[in-house]
mmCIF file of C-alpha atoms and ligand atoms in Angstrom:
data_model
loop_
_atom_site.group_PDB
_atom_site.id
_atom_site.type_symbol
_atom_site.label_atom_id
_atom_site.label_comp_id
_atom_site.label_asym_id
_atom_site.label_seq_id
_atom_site.Cartn_x
_atom_site.Cartn_y
_atom_site.Cartn_z
ATOM 1 C CA MET A 305 0.000 0.000 0.000
ATOM 2 C CA CYS A 306 2.652 2.543 1.042
ATOM 3 C CA VAL A 307 4.645 1.937 -2.154
ATOM 4 C CA ILE A 308 1.856 3.556 -4.164
ATOM 5 C CA CYS A 309 1.570 6.442 -1.705
ATOM 6 C CA GLY A 310 4.609 7.837 0.114
ATOM 7 C CA LEU A 311 2.650 10.944 1.091
ATOM 8 C CA CYS A 312 3.820 10.904 4.717
ATOM 9 C CA CYS A 313 7.411 11.531 3.517
ATOM 10 C CA THR A 314 6.468 14.667 1.569
ATOM 11 C CA GLY A 315 5.757 17.118 4.385
ATOM 12 C CA LEU A 316 2.037 17.149 3.615
ATOM 13 C CA LEU A 317 1.047 15.346 6.808
ATOM 14 C CA PHE A 318 3.911 16.319 9.127
ATOM 15 C CA ASP A 319 6.794 18.726 8.753
ATOM 16 C CA ILE A 320 9.216 16.732 10.907
ATOM 17 C CA ALA A 321 9.758 13.063 11.773
ATOM 18 C CA PRO A 322 11.134 12.113 15.194
ATOM 19 C CA LEU A 323 14.432 10.280 15.653
ATOM 20 C CA GLU A 324 15.744 8.342 18.616
ATOM 21 C CA GLU A 325 19.117 9.563 19.879
ATOM 22 C CA PRO A 326 21.013 6.386 18.880
ATOM 23 C CA GLU A 327 19.754 6.918 15.315
ATOM 24 C CA LEU A 328 21.565 10.251 14.907
ATOM 25 C CA PRO A 329 24.737 8.796 13.312
ATOM 26 C CA LEU A 330 22.593 6.830 10.855
ATOM 27 C CA ALA A 331 20.520 9.904 10.055
ATOM 28 C CA GLU A 332 23.740 11.832 9.368
ATOM 29 C CA ARG A 333 24.976 9.063 7.084
ATOM 30 C CA LEU A 334 21.658 9.185 5.218
ATOM 31 C CA ARG A 335 22.072 12.979 4.968
ATOM 32 C CA LEU A 336 18.675 13.632 6.485
ATOM 33 C CA PRO A 337 18.090 17.310 7.373
ATOM 34 C CA LEU A 338 18.543 17.023 11.136
ATOM 35 C CA ILE A 339 16.905 19.091 13.830
ATOM 36 C CA GLN A 340 18.528 18.702 17.253
ATOM 37 C CA THR A 341 17.053 20.402 20.288
ATOM 38 C CA PRO A 342 17.499 19.834 24.041
ATOM 39 C CA VAL A 343 14.141 17.992 24.103
ATOM 40 C CA TYR A 344 13.895 16.079 20.846
ATOM 41 C CA ASP A 345 15.739 15.007 17.713
ATOM 42 C CA ALA A 346 14.067 14.827 14.331
ATOM 43 C CA PHE A 347 14.558 15.356 10.621
ATOM 44 C CA ARG A 348 12.761 17.770 8.382
ATOM 45 C CA LEU A 349 10.257 16.753 5.757
ATOM 46 C CA PRO A 350 9.950 16.571 2.787
ATOM 47 C CA CYS A 351 12.534 13.842 3.048
ATOM 48 C CA PRO A 352 15.381 14.178 0.541
ATOM 49 C CA ARG A 353 15.738 10.388 0.444
ATOM 50 C CA GLN A 354 12.328 9.868 -1.138
ATOM 51 C CA ASP A 355 12.598 8.700 -4.725
ATOM 52 C CA GLY A 356 9.252 9.125 -6.470
ATOM 53 C CA ALA A 357 6.687 7.563 -4.147
ATOM 54 C CA VAL A 358 9.163 5.154 -2.556
ATOM 55 C CA CYS A 359 11.941 5.305 0.009
ATOM 56 C CA GLY A 360 15.405 5.419 -1.506
ATOM 57 C CA VAL A 361 16.998 4.104 1.701
ATOM 58 C CA TYR A 362 14.345 1.563 2.615
ATOM 59 C CA ALA A 363 16.627 -1.020 4.233
ATOM 60 C CA THR A 364 18.218 1.508 6.591
ATOM 61 C CA ARG A 365 15.365 3.991 7.070
ATOM 62 C CA PRO A 366 14.809 5.380 10.598
ATOM 63 C CA LYS A 367 12.548 3.520 12.992
ATOM 64 C CA VAL A 368 9.671 6.005 12.730
ATOM 65 C CA CYS A 369 9.469 5.365 8.985
ATOM 66 C CA GLY A 370 8.942 1.661 9.556
ATOM 67 C CA THR A 371 6.442 2.019 12.377
ATOM 68 C CA TYR A 372 4.212 4.924 11.318
ATOM 69 C CA GLU A 373 0.809 3.912 10.005
ATOM 70 C CA CYS A 374 -1.777 6.479 8.966
ATOM 71 C CA GLY A 375 -5.467 5.721 9.465
ATOM 72 C CA LEU A 376 -5.850 4.729 5.814
ATOM 73 C CA LEU A 377 -3.080 2.131 6.075
ATOM 74 C CA GLN A 378 -4.595 0.756 9.292
ATOM 75 C CA ARG A 379 -8.006 0.441 7.654
ATOM 76 C CA TYR A 380 -6.511 -1.140 4.547
ATOM 77 C CA THR A 381 -4.564 -3.754 6.554
ATOM 78 C CA GLY A 382 -7.648 -4.310 8.734
ATOM 79 C CA GLY A 383 -9.720 -5.101 5.636
ATOM 80 C CA GLU A 384 -12.070 -2.122 6.029
ATOM 81 C CA VAL A 385 -10.791 -0.378 2.890
ATOM 82 C CA SER A 386 -9.993 -2.159 -0.401
ATOM 83 C CA LEU A 387 -6.800 -1.560 -2.348
ATOM 84 C CA GLY A 388 -8.865 0.152 -5.058
ATOM 85 C CA GLU A 389 -10.462 2.543 -2.572
ATOM 86 C CA ALA A 390 -7.097 3.233 -0.896
ATOM 87 C CA HIS A 391 -5.546 3.947 -4.280
ATOM 88 C CA GLU A 392 -8.385 6.319 -5.151
ATOM 89 C CA ARG A 393 -7.892 8.243 -1.917
ATOM 90 C CA VAL A 394 -4.149 8.527 -2.426
ATOM 91 C CA MET A 395 -4.626 9.697 -6.009
ATOM 92 C CA ARG A 396 -7.171 12.319 -4.898
ATOM 93 C CA VAL A 397 -4.683 13.821 -2.448
ATOM 94 C CA ARG A 398 -1.857 13.586 -5.016
ATOM 95 C CA GLU A 399 -3.898 15.360 -7.721
ATOM 96 C CA MET A 400 -5.033 18.151 -5.406
ATOM 97 C CA THR A 401 -1.458 18.610 -4.207
ATOM 98 C CA ALA A 402 -0.086 18.666 -7.752
ATOM 99 C CA ALA A 403 -2.657 21.318 -8.747
ATOM 100 C CA LEU A 404 -1.597 23.493 -5.818
ATOM 101 C CA ARG A 405 2.071 22.921 -6.545
ATOM 102 C CA ARG A 406 1.474 24.333 -10.033
ATOM 103 C CA GLN A 407 0.106 27.544 -8.488
ATOM 104 C CA VAL A 408 2.550 27.995 -5.609
ATOM 105 C CA PRO A 409 6.189 28.779 -6.420
ATOM 106 C CA ALA A 410 8.667 26.536 -4.628
ATOM 107 C CA GLY A 411 11.047 28.126 -2.128
ATOM 108 C CA ALA A 412 14.828 28.038 -2.489
ATOM 109 C CA ARG A 413 15.033 24.889 -0.372
ATOM 110 C CA ALA A 414 12.601 21.984 -0.358
ATOM 111 C CA ARG A 415 9.890 22.566 2.218
ATOM 112 C CA PRO A 416 6.303 21.501 2.807
ATOM 113 C CA LEU A 417 3.645 22.826 0.441
ATOM 114 C CA TRP A 418 2.059 24.635 3.393
ATOM 115 C CA ASP A 419 5.207 26.696 4.009
ATOM 116 C CA ASP A 420 5.588 27.600 0.343
ATOM 117 C CA ALA A 421 1.894 28.557 0.196
ATOM 118 C CA ARG A 422 2.165 30.732 3.316
ATOM 119 C CA ALA A 423 5.180 32.561 1.876
ATOM 120 C CA TYR A 424 3.381 33.042 -1.447
ATOM 121 C CA LEU A 425 0.233 34.350 0.216
ATOM 122 C CA ASP A 426 2.302 36.780 2.322
ATOM 123 C CA MET A 427 4.028 37.979 -0.807
ATOM 124 C CA MET A 428 0.721 38.485 -2.671
ATOM 125 C CA ASP A 429 -0.970 40.260 0.210
ATOM 126 C CA ASP A 430 0.949 43.539 0.266
ATOM 127 C CA GLY A 431 -1.828 45.552 1.898
ATOM 128 C CA LEU A 432 -2.841 47.196 -1.397
ATOM 129 C CA VAL A 433 -4.462 44.193 -2.965
ATOM 130 C CA GLN A 434 -6.413 44.692 -6.196
ATOM 131 C CA PRO A 435 -9.775 42.872 -6.542
ATOM 132 C CA GLU A 436 -8.401 40.369 -9.060
ATOM 133 C CA ARG A 437 -5.449 39.545 -6.816
ATOM 134 C CA GLN A 438 -7.815 39.316 -3.854
ATOM 135 C CA ARG A 439 -9.856 36.702 -5.718
ATOM 136 C CA GLU A 440 -6.692 34.765 -6.487
ATOM 137 C CA ILE A 441 -5.753 34.829 -2.803
ATOM 138 C CA GLU A 442 -9.207 33.639 -1.736
ATOM 139 C CA THR A 443 -9.220 30.847 -4.338
ATOM 140 C CA LEU A 444 -5.811 29.653 -3.216
ATOM 141 C CA LYS A 445 -6.868 29.704 0.442
ATOM 142 C CA ALA A 446 -9.989 27.719 -0.408
ATOM 143 C CA SER A 447 -7.929 25.118 -2.327
ATOM 144 C CA LEU A 448 -5.508 24.779 0.597
ATOM 145 C CA SER A 449 -8.396 24.344 2.986
ATOM 146 C CA ALA A 450 -9.994 21.702 0.714
ATOM 147 C CA LEU A 451 -6.693 19.806 0.591
ATOM 148 C CA ARG A 452 -6.404 19.847 4.393
ATOM 149 C CA THR A 453 -9.936 18.467 4.709
ATOM 150 C CA THR A 454 -9.301 15.769 2.092
ATOM 151 C CA ILE A 455 -6.073 14.695 3.806
ATOM 152 C CA ARG A 456 -7.890 14.444 7.115
ATOM 153 C CA GLN A 457 -10.768 12.445 5.637
ATOM 154 C CA ASP A 458 -8.900 10.253 3.150
ATOM 155 C CA LEU A 459 -5.605 9.562 4.914
ATOM 156 C CA ASP A 460 -6.503 10.224 8.559
ATOM 157 C CA PRO A 461 -2.940 10.990 9.625
HETATM 158 S S1 SF4 B 1441 -0.515 4.935 3.199
HETATM 159 FE FE1 SF4 B 1441 -0.248 6.236 5.006
HETATM 160 S S2 SF4 B 1441 1.542 5.372 6.059
HETATM 161 FE FE2 SF4 B 1441 1.549 4.568 3.963
HETATM 162 S S3 SF4 B 1441 2.837 6.014 2.785
HETATM 163 FE FE3 SF4 B 1441 0.698 6.718 2.599
HETATM 164 S S4 SF4 B 1441 0.439 8.249 4.220
HETATM 165 FE FE4 SF4 B 1441 2.257 7.021 4.712
HETATM 166 S S1 SF4 B 1442 13.828 7.797 5.091
HETATM 167 FE FE1 SF4 B 1442 12.494 6.888 3.547
HETATM 168 S S2 SF4 B 1442 10.596 6.314 4.616
HETATM 169 FE FE2 SF4 B 1442 11.735 7.743 5.920
HETATM 170 S S3 SF4 B 1442 10.878 9.778 5.441
HETATM 171 FE FE3 SF4 B 1442 12.663 9.444 4.126
HETATM 172 S S4 SF4 B 1442 11.862 8.580 2.219
HETATM 173 FE FE4 SF4 B 1442 10.283 8.376 3.793
#
C-alpha cells in the first residue's frame, strides 16, 4: 500500500519526523536534514531520500518510517478499505497537491507545500491588494483548505 503512496514523507502530513538519539549517526549518514534540540531530535520533511513515491533508503530507514501507520493504512490492513479505494484516496490527495504545486512557487530549499503557500500568500498580500489579486488569494486559500480536509478524511494521519 505505502509503495503507491509515500505521502507521509512529503511534508504534507507532518513537517518533521522524530528520531531516537542512537539513530543520529545513521541519520547523518543518510544525509537527512537534522533538527537537534534539548528535548527532541528529528529530521525535516519533505525527506530528501524519497525517490518518487518510494523510500530510496528503505533497508536503513529510521525507525519512525517503519512504524508509522496512517489511518488509511490501518483500515486497509484491517480489511475495512480495499486496495482500489485506498488507491483512489491517495490519487485524490496527489492530484489536489499537484494542482496546488502548479500555483505555488517553490522556495529556495525543499519545504512543505504549506510553508511555500504561506510565503506566497504573504508575498501576494501587500496591503494594497487589487480585486483580481484578492480573488486569487481567496481561491488559493480555499484550495488549501480543501486539501487539508481531504487529507484528514482520506488519509486520517
Ligand atoms: S498509506 Fe499512510 S503510512 Fe503509507 S505512505 Fe501513505 S500516508 Fe504514509
Ligand atoms: S527515510 Fe524513507 S521512509 Fe523515511 S521519510 Fe525518508 S523517504 Fe520516507
